[in-house]
């Protein structure tokens, strides 16, 4: 039985995880953490994580970037692994996470779905083949109107995955209104749309002379992230330290 501490338990994803875990005989949420205890949950909720008085095996985090450093401090003090799903972390916050992985196990992934994690590999092959034929690369992401960070963590992960396959020679352009010049061939344009209840859509567009190749992922429900996060928690609860991603969970190593 994997005992989960849910950080950001009263948010949209926290509530998805709560529902998924209720039907999972191999996992249980033993405590939740959030800024307000304003939702009825079938587990105790703490607004101060240092007051948690139950034992857990792993933390799942879907909260907000600025909450991550104190969560990492807590996890280090309790030697607890963290499945870190929050996006929009700045360099300083990412550095704290990377340093902590020398002491505890951390799984950092901007997208917990199987489809996106498959696509993160497929875009590398497409990028190598198509940029050799001078195709341009643009990424468009669409999300609901409650999302705080832009571009999405997933869009950045796609850009990073592509860039890695191209010897990190590409720069990222987020706003063409300030560029005032033609597109550079070695850039990846990244664009954000926000509206309504769109769960999460990502298009990676390779545009060449007289042809366009587009790879798409559409999330039809937040459950795909929740299922991935619970699987990741079961996987990570067995690890003592190091940095992991969803590829490790999918491959079981
Ligand atoms: N990796 C992945 O697959 C996915 C990642 N995400 C990411 O997860 C994060 C959360 O998403 P979502 O659930 O939609 O967002 P929500 O805003 O719905 O939920 C976040 C929750 O965290 C709470 N919170 C804020 N500050 C703190 C704090 N200091 N300590 C504890 N809890 C806090 C919020 O409270 P309050 O509302 O009062 O501020 C809220 O209840 C985002 O960064 C999002 O991009 C989302 C989906 C998938
Ligand atoms: O905030 C969301 O909702 C999502 N955020 C993640 C991101 O920033 O990539 C993943 C998913 O697309 C949903």
Coordinates of C-alpha atoms and ligand atoms in Angstrom, one line a residue:
X1 CA 0.0 0.0 0.0
X2 CA 1.5 3.4 -1.0
X3 CA 0.7 6.1 1.5
X4 CA 0.5 9.5 -0.3
X5 CA 0.7 13.0 1.1
X6 CA -1.1 15.3 -1.4
X7 CA 0.3 18.8 -1.6
X8 CA -2.3 21.2 -3.2
X9 CA -5.0 18.7 -2.3
X10 CA -7.9 21.2 -2.7
X11 CA -6.9 22.3 -6.2
X12 CA -8.3 20.9 -9.5
X13 CA -5.6 18.2 -9.8
X14 CA -5.5 17.5 -6.0
X15 CA -9.2 16.6 -6.2
X16 CA -8.7 14.5 -9.3
X17 CA -6.0 12.5 -7.5
X18 CA -8.3 12.2 -4.4
X19 CA -11.0 10.6 -6.6
X20 CA -8.6 8.2 -8.4
X21 CA -6.9 7.0 -5.2
X22 CA -10.4 6.2 -3.6
X23 CA -10.7 3.5 -6.3
X24 CA -7.2 2.2 -6.0
X25 CA -6.7 -0.7 -3.6
X26 CA -2.9 -0.2 -3.6
X27 CA -2.8 3.5 -2.6
X28 CA -4.2 5.8 0.0
X29 CA -4.0 9.5 0.7
X30 CA -3.0 9.8 4.4
X31 CA -2.8 13.6 4.5
X32 CA -3.5 16.6 2.4
X33 CA -1.7 20.0 2.4
X34 CA -3.3 23.2 1.1
X35 CA -3.5 26.9 2.0
X36 CA -7.1 26.6 3.1
X37 CA -9.0 23.7 4.6
X38 CA -12.2 24.6 2.8
X39 CA -13.2 21.3 1.1
X40 CA -14.5 18.1 2.7
X41 CA -11.8 15.4 2.1
X42 CA -11.7 11.8 3.3
X43 CA -8.3 12.5 4.9
X44 CA -6.9 15.1 7.3
X45 CA -5.9 18.4 5.6
X46 CA -3.0 20.5 7.0
X47 CA -2.5 24.2 6.3
X48 CA 0.9 23.9 8.0
X49 CA 2.9 20.9 6.7
X50 CA 5.0 20.8 9.8
X51 CA 1.9 19.8 11.8
X52 CA 1.4 16.6 9.8
X53 CA 1.2 13.8 12.4
X54 CA 0.8 10.8 10.1
X55 CA 3.4 8.7 8.3
X56 CA 3.6 8.8 4.5
X57 CA 5.7 7.1 1.8
X58 CA 5.6 9.8 -0.9
X59 CA 4.4 13.3 -1.7
X60 CA 2.5 14.2 -4.8
X61 CA 2.6 17.9 -5.6
X62 CA 0.2 19.8 -7.8
X63 CA 0.3 23.3 -6.3
X64 CA 2.1 26.5 -7.4
X65 CA 5.7 27.2 -8.2
X66 CA 6.3 29.5 -5.2
X67 CA 5.2 26.8 -2.9
X68 CA 7.8 24.3 -4.1
X69 CA 10.9 25.4 -2.1
X70 CA 9.2 25.0 1.3
X71 CA 7.7 21.7 0.2
X72 CA 11.2 20.5 -0.8
X73 CA 12.6 21.6 2.6
X74 CA 9.9 19.5 4.3
X75 CA 10.5 16.5 2.1
X76 CA 14.2 16.6 2.8
X77 CA 13.6 16.8 6.5
X78 CA 11.3 13.7 6.4
X79 CA 13.4 11.9 3.7
X80 CA 10.2 11.6 1.6
X81 CA 10.2 11.2 -2.2
X82 CA 8.3 13.9 -4.2
X83 CA 6.4 13.5 -7.5
X84 CA 6.7 17.1 -8.6
X85 CA 4.0 18.0 -11.2
X86 CA 3.8 21.8 -10.7
X87 CA 4.9 23.8 -13.7
X88 CA 6.3 27.3 -14.1
X89 CA 9.3 26.9 -11.8
X90 CA 12.0 29.5 -12.3
X91 CA 15.7 28.7 -12.5
X92 CA 16.2 29.3 -8.8
X93 CA 13.3 27.0 -7.9
X94 CA 14.6 24.4 -10.3
X95 CA 18.1 24.6 -8.8
X96 CA 16.6 23.9 -5.3
X97 CA 14.9 20.8 -6.8
X98 CA 18.0 19.6 -8.5
X99 CA 20.1 20.0 -5.4
X100 CA 17.5 18.2 -3.3
X101 CA 17.6 15.2 -5.6
X102 CA 21.1 14.4 -4.2
X103 CA 19.3 13.6 -0.8
X104 CA 15.8 12.5 -1.8
X105 CA 14.1 10.9 -4.8
X106 CA 12.3 13.5 -7.0
X107 CA 10.3 12.8 -10.1
X108 CA 9.9 16.1 -12.1
X109 CA 7.5 16.0 -15.1
X110 CA 5.5 18.8 -16.7
X111 CA 3.1 16.2 -18.0
X112 CA 2.1 12.9 -16.5
X113 CA 0.2 11.5 -19.5
X114 CA 1.4 8.5 -21.4
X115 CA 0.7 10.2 -24.8
X116 CA 2.8 13.3 -24.1
X117 CA 5.7 11.2 -22.8
X118 CA 5.7 9.1 -26.0
X119 CA 5.5 12.3 -28.1
X120 CA 8.5 13.8 -26.3
X121 CA 10.5 11.0 -28.0
X122 CA 8.8 11.1 -31.4
X123 CA 9.5 14.9 -31.8
X124 CA 13.2 14.2 -31.7
X125 CA 13.2 12.0 -34.8
X126 CA 10.8 14.4 -36.6
X127 CA 13.0 17.4 -35.7
X128 CA 16.3 15.8 -36.9
X129 CA 14.8 14.7 -40.2
X130 CA 12.8 17.8 -41.0
X131 CA 15.2 20.5 -39.9
X132 CA 17.8 18.9 -42.2
X133 CA 15.4 19.8 -44.9
X134 CA 15.0 23.4 -43.5
X135 CA 11.6 23.0 -41.8
X136 CA 10.7 25.6 -39.2
X137 CA 9.4 24.6 -35.8
X138 CA 6.5 26.2 -33.9
X139 CA 4.7 25.0 -30.9
X140 CA 1.1 26.0 -29.9
X141 CA -0.4 25.1 -26.5
X142 CA -4.0 25.7 -25.4
X143 CA -5.2 25.6 -21.8
X144 CA -8.1 26.7 -19.6
X145 CA -8.6 30.2 -18.4
X146 CA -7.5 29.4 -14.8
X147 CA -3.9 28.5 -15.8
X148 CA -1.3 30.8 -14.2
X149 CA 1.9 29.9 -16.1
X150 CA 2.7 30.4 -19.7
X151 CA 4.0 28.8 -21.8
X152 CA 2.9 25.5 -20.4
X153 CA 5.5 23.3 -18.9
X154 CA 4.7 20.7 -21.5
X155 CA 5.4 23.2 -24.4
X156 CA 8.8 23.9 -22.8
X157 CA 9.4 20.2 -22.4
X158 CA 8.7 19.7 -26.2
X159 CA 11.0 22.5 -27.1
X160 CA 13.8 21.2 -24.8
X161 CA 13.4 17.7 -26.2
X162 CA 13.6 19.0 -29.8
X163 CA 16.5 21.3 -29.0
X164 CA 18.4 18.4 -27.3
X165 CA 18.2 16.4 -30.5
X166 CA 19.5 19.4 -32.4
X167 CA 22.6 20.0 -30.3
X168 CA 20.9 22.7 -28.3
X169 CA 21.4 25.2 -31.2
X170 CA 17.9 26.6 -31.1
X171 CA 16.6 29.6 -29.2
X172 CA 13.0 30.1 -28.1
X173 CA 10.7 33.0 -29.3
X174 CA 7.6 33.7 -27.3
X175 CA 6.4 37.0 -28.6
X176 CA 6.8 38.0 -32.2
X177 CA 5.5 41.6 -31.6
X178 CA 8.9 42.5 -30.1
X179 CA 11.1 40.8 -32.6
X180 CA 10.5 43.1 -35.7
X181 CA 12.5 40.9 -38.0
X182 CA 12.1 37.8 -40.1
X183 CA 12.1 34.5 -38.4
X184 CA 15.5 33.0 -37.6
X185 CA 15.9 29.5 -39.0
X186 CA 17.3 28.3 -35.6
X187 CA 14.4 29.3 -33.4
X188 CA 11.4 27.5 -32.0
X189 CA 8.3 29.7 -31.7
X190 CA 6.2 28.9 -28.6
X191 CA 2.7 30.3 -28.4
X192 CA 0.0 30.1 -25.7
X193 CA -3.8 30.2 -25.9
X194 CA -6.0 30.5 -22.8
X195 CA -9.7 30.0 -22.7
X196 CA -12.7 28.2 -21.2
X197 CA -12.1 24.7 -19.8
X198 CA -9.6 23.5 -22.4
X199 CA -7.8 20.6 -20.5
X200 CA -4.6 20.9 -22.5
X201 CA -3.7 20.8 -26.2
X202 CA -0.2 20.8 -27.7
X203 CA 0.7 21.0 -31.4
X204 CA 4.2 20.8 -32.6
X205 CA 4.3 22.2 -36.1
X206 CA 7.1 21.5 -38.6
X207 CA 6.6 23.8 -41.6
X208 CA 8.7 23.3 -44.7
X209 CA 8.5 24.3 -48.4
X210 CA 5.1 23.2 -49.6
X211 CA 4.4 20.8 -46.7
X212 CA 3.6 20.9 -43.1
X213 CA 3.9 18.1 -40.5
X214 CA 2.0 18.5 -37.3
X215 CA 2.2 16.3 -34.2
X216 CA -0.7 16.8 -31.7
X217 CA -1.7 15.7 -28.3
X218 CA -5.1 16.5 -26.9
X219 CA -6.0 15.8 -23.2
X220 CA -9.7 15.0 -23.0
X221 CA -9.7 14.8 -19.2
X222 CA -7.4 15.7 -16.3
X223 CA -7.6 12.0 -15.3
X224 CA -4.7 11.2 -17.6
X225 CA -2.4 13.4 -15.4
X226 CA -3.9 11.9 -12.2
X227 CA -3.4 8.3 -13.3
X228 CA 0.2 9.1 -14.3
X229 CA 0.9 10.8 -11.0
X230 CA -0.4 7.9 -8.9
X231 CA 1.7 5.4 -10.9
X232 CA 4.7 7.7 -10.5
X233 CA 4.1 7.9 -6.7
X234 CA 4.0 4.0 -6.5
X235 CA 7.3 3.9 -8.5
X236 CA 9.0 6.7 -6.6
X237 CA 8.1 5.4 -3.1
X238 CA 10.7 2.6 -3.7
X239 CA 13.5 5.0 -4.5
X240 CA 15.8 6.7 -2.0
X241 CA 17.4 9.6 -4.0
X242 CA 18.0 10.8 -7.5
X243 CA 16.1 12.7 -10.3
X244 CA 13.5 10.7 -12.3
X245 CA 11.0 11.4 -15.0
X246 CA 8.0 9.7 -16.5
X247 CA 10.3 7.7 -18.9
X248 CA 11.6 5.9 -15.8
X249 CA 8.0 5.0 -14.7
X250 CA 7.0 3.9 -18.2
X251 CA 10.1 1.7 -18.6
X252 CA 10.0 0.6 -14.9
X253 CA 13.6 1.4 -14.2
Ligands
LIG1 N1 2.5 17.7 -14.6 C1 1.3 17.5 -15.1 O1 0.9 16.6 -15.7 C2 0.3 18.6 -14.7 C3 0.7 19.7 -14.1 N2 -0.2 20.7 -13.7 C4 0.3 21.8 -12.9 O2 0.0 21.6 -11.5 C5 -0.2 22.8 -10.9 C6 -1.6 22.8 -10.2 O3 -2.6 22.7 -11.2 P1 -4.1 22.8 -10.8 O4 -4.5 21.7 -9.9 O5 -4.9 22.9 -12.1 O6 -4.1 24.2 -10.0 P2 -5.1 24.7 -8.9 O7 -4.9 26.2 -8.8 O8 -6.5 24.3 -9.2 O9 -4.6 24.0 -7.6 C7 -3.4 24.3 -6.9 C8 -3.8 24.2 -5.4 O10 -2.6 24.5 -4.6 C9 -2.9 25.4 -3.6 N3 -1.8 26.2 -3.1 C10 -1.4 27.4 -3.5 N4 -0.3 27.7 -2.7 C11 -0.1 26.7 -1.9 C12 0.9 26.5 -0.9 N5 1.8 27.4 -0.5 N6 0.9 25.3 -0.2 C13 0.0 24.4 -0.5 N7 -1.0 24.5 -1.5 C14 -1.0 25.7 -2.2 C15 -4.0 26.3 -4.3 O11 -4.7 27.0 -3.3 P3 -5.4 28.4 -3.8 O12 -6.4 28.0 -4.9 O13 -6.1 28.9 -2.6 O14 -4.3 29.3 -4.3 C16 -4.9 25.2 -4.9 O15 -5.8 24.6 -4.0 C17 0.0 23.9 -12.0 O16 1.3 24.3 -11.9 C18 -0.2 23.1 -13.3 O17 0.4 23.7 -14.4 C19 -1.5 20.5 -13.9 C20 -2.0 19.5 -14.6 C21 -1.1 18.4 -15.1
LIG2 O1 -2.2 23.7 -15.9 C1 -2.7 22.7 -16.5 O2 -3.9 22.4 -16.5 C2 -1.7 21.8 -17.1 N1 -0.5 22.1 -17.0 C3 0.6 21.3 -17.4 C4 1.6 22.1 -18.3 O3 1.8 23.3 -17.9 O4 2.1 21.6 -19.3 C5 0.2 20.0 -18.1 C6 -1.1 19.9 -18.7 O5 -1.1 20.4 -20.0 C7 -2.2 20.6 -17.9

